[in-house]
Tab-separated table of C-alpha atoms in Angstrom:
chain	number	residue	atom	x	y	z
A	4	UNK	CA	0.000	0.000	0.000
A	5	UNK	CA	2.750	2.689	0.752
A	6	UNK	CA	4.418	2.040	-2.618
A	7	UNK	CA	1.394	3.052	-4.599
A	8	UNK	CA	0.934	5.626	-2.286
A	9	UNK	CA	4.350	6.808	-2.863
A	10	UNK	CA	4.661	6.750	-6.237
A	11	UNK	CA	1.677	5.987	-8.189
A	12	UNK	CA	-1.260	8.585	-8.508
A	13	UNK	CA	-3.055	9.124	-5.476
A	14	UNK	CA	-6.694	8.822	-6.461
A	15	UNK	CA	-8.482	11.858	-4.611
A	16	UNK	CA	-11.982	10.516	-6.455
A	17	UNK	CA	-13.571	7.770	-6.418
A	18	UNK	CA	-11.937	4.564	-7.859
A	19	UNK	CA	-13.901	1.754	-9.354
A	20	UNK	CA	-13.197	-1.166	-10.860
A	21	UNK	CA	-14.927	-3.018	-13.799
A	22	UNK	CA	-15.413	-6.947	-13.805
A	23	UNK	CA	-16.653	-6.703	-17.387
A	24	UNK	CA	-18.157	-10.183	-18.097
A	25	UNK	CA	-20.329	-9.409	-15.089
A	26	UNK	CA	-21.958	-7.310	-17.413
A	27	UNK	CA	-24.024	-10.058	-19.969
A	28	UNK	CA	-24.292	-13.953	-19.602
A	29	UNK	CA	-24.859	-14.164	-23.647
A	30	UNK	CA	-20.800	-12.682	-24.321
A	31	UNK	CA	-19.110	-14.847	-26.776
A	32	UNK	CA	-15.003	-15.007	-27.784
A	33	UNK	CA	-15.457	-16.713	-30.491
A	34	UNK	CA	-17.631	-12.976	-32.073
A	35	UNK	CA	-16.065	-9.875	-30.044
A	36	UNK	CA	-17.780	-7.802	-32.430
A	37	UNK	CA	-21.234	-8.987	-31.263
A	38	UNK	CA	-20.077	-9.457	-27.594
A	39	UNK	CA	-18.258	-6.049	-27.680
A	40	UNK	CA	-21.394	-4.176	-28.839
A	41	UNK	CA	-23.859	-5.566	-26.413
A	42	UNK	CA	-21.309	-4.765	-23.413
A	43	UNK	CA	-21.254	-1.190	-24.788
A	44	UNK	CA	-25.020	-0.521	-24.661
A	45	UNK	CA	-24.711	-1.361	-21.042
A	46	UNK	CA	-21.482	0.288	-20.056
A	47	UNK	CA	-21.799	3.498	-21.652
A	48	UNK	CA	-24.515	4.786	-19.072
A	49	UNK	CA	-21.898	3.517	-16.295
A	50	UNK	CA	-19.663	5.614	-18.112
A	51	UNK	CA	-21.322	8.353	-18.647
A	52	UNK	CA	-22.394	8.190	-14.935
A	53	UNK	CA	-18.856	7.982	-13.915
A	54	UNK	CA	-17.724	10.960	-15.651
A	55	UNK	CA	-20.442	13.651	-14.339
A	56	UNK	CA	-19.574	12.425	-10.916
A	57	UNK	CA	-15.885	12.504	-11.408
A	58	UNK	CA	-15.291	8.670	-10.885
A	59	UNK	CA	-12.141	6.884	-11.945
A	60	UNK	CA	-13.131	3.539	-14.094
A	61	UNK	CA	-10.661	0.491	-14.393
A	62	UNK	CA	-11.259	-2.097	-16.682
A	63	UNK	CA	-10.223	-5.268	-14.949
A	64	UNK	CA	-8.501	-8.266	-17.035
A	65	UNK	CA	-10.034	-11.393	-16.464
A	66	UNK	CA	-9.461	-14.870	-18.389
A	67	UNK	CA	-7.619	-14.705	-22.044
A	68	UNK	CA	-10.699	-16.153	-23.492
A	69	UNK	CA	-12.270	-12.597	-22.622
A	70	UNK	CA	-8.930	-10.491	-23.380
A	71	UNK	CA	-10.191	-9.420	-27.047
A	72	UNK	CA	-13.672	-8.426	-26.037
A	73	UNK	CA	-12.353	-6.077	-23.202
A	74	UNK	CA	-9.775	-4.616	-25.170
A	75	UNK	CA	-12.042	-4.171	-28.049
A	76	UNK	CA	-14.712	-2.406	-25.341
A	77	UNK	CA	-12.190	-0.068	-23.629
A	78	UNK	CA	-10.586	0.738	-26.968
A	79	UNK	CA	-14.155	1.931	-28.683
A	80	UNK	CA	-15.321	3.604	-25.362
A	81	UNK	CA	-11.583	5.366	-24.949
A	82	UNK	CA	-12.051	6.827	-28.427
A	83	UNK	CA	-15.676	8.201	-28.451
A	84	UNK	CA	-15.917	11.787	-28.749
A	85	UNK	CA	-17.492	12.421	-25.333
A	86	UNK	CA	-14.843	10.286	-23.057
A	87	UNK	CA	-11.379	11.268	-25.755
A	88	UNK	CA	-10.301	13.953	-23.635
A	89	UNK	CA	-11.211	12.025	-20.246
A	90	UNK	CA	-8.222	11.284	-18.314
A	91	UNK	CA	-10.156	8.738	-15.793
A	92	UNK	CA	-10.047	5.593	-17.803
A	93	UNK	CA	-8.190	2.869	-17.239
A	94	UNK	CA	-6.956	-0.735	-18.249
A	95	UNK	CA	-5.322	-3.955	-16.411
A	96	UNK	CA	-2.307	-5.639	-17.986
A	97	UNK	CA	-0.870	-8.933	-16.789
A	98	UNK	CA	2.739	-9.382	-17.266
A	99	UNK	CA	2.108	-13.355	-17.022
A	100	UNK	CA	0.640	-13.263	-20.761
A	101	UNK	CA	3.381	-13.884	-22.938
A	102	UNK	CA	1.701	-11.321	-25.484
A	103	UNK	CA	1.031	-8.388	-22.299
A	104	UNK	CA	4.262	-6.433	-24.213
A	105	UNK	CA	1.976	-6.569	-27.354
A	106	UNK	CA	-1.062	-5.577	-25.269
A	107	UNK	CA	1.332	-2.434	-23.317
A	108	UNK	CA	1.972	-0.980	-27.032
A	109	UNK	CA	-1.441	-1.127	-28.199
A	110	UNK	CA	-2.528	1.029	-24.940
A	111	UNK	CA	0.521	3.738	-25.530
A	112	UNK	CA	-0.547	3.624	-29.350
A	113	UNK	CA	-4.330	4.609	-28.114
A	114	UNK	CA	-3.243	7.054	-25.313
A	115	UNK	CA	-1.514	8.862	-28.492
A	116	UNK	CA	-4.446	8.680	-30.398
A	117	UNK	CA	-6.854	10.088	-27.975
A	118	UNK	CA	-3.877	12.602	-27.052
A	119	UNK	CA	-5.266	11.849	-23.421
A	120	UNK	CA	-3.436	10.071	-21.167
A	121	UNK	CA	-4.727	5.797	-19.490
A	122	UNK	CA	-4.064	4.667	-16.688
A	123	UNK	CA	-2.490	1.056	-17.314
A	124	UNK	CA	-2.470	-1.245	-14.177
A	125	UNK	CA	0.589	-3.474	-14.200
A	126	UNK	CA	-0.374	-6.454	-12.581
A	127	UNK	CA	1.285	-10.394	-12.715
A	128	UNK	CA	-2.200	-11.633	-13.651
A	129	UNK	CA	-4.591	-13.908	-11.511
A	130	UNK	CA	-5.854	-16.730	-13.699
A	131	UNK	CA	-2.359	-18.564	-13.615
A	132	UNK	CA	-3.978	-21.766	-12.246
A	133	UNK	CA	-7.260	-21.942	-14.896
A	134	UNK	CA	-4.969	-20.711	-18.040
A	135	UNK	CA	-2.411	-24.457	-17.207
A	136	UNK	CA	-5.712	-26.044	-16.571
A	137	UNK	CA	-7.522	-25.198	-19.946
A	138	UNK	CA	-4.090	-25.094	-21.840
A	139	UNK	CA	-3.651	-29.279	-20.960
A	140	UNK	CA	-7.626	-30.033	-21.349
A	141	UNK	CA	-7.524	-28.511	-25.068
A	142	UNK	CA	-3.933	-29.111	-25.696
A	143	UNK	CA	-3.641	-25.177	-26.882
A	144	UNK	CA	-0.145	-23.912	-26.195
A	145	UNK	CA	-0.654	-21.870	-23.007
A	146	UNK	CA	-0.807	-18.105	-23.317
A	147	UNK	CA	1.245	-17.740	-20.197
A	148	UNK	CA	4.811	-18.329	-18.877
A	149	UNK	CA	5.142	-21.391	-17.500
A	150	UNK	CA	8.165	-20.010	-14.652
A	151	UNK	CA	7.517	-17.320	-12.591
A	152	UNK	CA	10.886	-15.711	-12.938
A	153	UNK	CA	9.469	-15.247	-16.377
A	154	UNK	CA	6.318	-13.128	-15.269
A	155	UNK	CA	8.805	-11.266	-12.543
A	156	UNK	CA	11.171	-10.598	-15.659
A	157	UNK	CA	7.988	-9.477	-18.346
A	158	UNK	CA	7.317	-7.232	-15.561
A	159	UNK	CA	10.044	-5.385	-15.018
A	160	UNK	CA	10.047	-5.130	-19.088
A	161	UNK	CA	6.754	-3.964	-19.068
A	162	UNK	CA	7.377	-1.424	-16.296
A	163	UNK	CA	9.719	0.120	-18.215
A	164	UNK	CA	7.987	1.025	-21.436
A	165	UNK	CA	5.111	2.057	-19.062
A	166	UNK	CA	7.668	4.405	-17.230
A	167	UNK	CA	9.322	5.137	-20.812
A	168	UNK	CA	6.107	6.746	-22.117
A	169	UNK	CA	5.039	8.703	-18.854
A	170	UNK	CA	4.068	11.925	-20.997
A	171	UNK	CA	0.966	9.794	-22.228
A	172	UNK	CA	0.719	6.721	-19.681
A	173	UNK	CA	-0.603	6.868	-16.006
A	174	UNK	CA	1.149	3.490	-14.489
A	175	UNK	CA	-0.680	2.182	-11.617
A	176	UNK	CA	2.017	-0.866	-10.338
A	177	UNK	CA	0.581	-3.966	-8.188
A	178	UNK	CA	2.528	-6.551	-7.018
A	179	UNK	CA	3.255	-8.853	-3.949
A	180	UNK	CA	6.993	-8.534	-5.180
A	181	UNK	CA	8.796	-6.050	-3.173
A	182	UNK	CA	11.791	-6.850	-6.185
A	183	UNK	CA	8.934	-5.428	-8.530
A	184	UNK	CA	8.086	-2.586	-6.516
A	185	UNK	CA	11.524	-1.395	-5.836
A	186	UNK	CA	12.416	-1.909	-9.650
A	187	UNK	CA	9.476	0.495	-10.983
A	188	UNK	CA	10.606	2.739	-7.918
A	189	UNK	CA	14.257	2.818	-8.706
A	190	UNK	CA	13.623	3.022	-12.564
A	191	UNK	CA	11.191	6.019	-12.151
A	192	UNK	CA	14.018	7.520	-9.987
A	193	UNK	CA	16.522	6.923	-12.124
A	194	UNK	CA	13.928	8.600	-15.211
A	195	UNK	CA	13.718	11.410	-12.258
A	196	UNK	CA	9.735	11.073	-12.749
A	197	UNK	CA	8.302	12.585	-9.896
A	198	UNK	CA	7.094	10.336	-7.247
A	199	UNK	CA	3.305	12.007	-7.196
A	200	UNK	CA	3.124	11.991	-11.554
């Protein structure tokens, strides 16, 4: 808690997070398009909401098999002409995906676009345990790293391209590592980004 206190933006609002696929029981990965637009009828009022009141929004990652639809979701809402100047959106990353450097990059590319800065939460992801588990029932390579030193590693990769782009990124860091913690601290320091940016 005093690490993201110390160095990651203090959130004077309100702060809420979004479980997305709470949202419908009728989403589908195998047609984002159809899944993404009946999400977005529902969230935009949320949204909307949000924004009079001054309310910070996170879009939480879940599974992989819902990682399209999200990203699709937050990447149409962060562009709409009413929220593309709204600094109080924001989107999870998990450094355990072996794609989450892909996924970083995509999220700087739309924080240019909008000219607005996101908030991207680094976080080592929390679905470890069900990604093995449906990898080895459908025999599907797994999306994540098998080692943990391998997640601790993407991490600290990740951190850096976060911190590397702070003119357009707002990096929120969680972790039970103190390692990763003191590396985004000591990297921001050594970037001389203030520790309330």
């Amino acid at each position: 808690l005093e690490f993201r206190r110390v160095l990651f933006r203090s959130f004077k609002d309100p702060n809420v997070s979004i479980k997305i696929t709470s949202l419908s029981s009728k989403l589908n990965h195998l047609d984002p398009d159809y899944s993404v637009g009946l999400l977005k009828e529902r969230l935009m009022p949320l949204i909307r909401h949000a924004k009079k009141h001054n309310v910070f929004i996170n879009f939480d990652m879940e599974s992989h098999a819902s990682l399209e639809i999200i990203n699709q979701l937050f990447s149409s809402i962060a562009k709409e002409q009413e929220f593309i100047d709204w600094p109080k959106l924001g989107i999870v990353a998990q450094a355990y995906l072996k794609e989450s450097p892909q996924h970083v990059i995509n999220y700087i590319e739309l924080a240019k676009k909008r000219m607005t800065p996101i908030t991207i939460r680094l976080v080592k992801g929390a679905y470890w345990d069900y990604e093995i588990t449906h990898s080895q029932q459908t025999g599907i390579k797994p999306k994540v790293f098998l080692q943990k030193p391998q997640t601790d590693d993407n991490y600290e990769c990740l951190t850096k391209m976060l911190l590397d782009n702070i003119s357009i990124t707002s990096p929120a860091f969680a972790s039970h590592n103190i390692r990763s913690l003191s590396h985004a601290l000591c990297y921001a320091e050594s970037k001389q980004i203030p520790q309330n940016k």
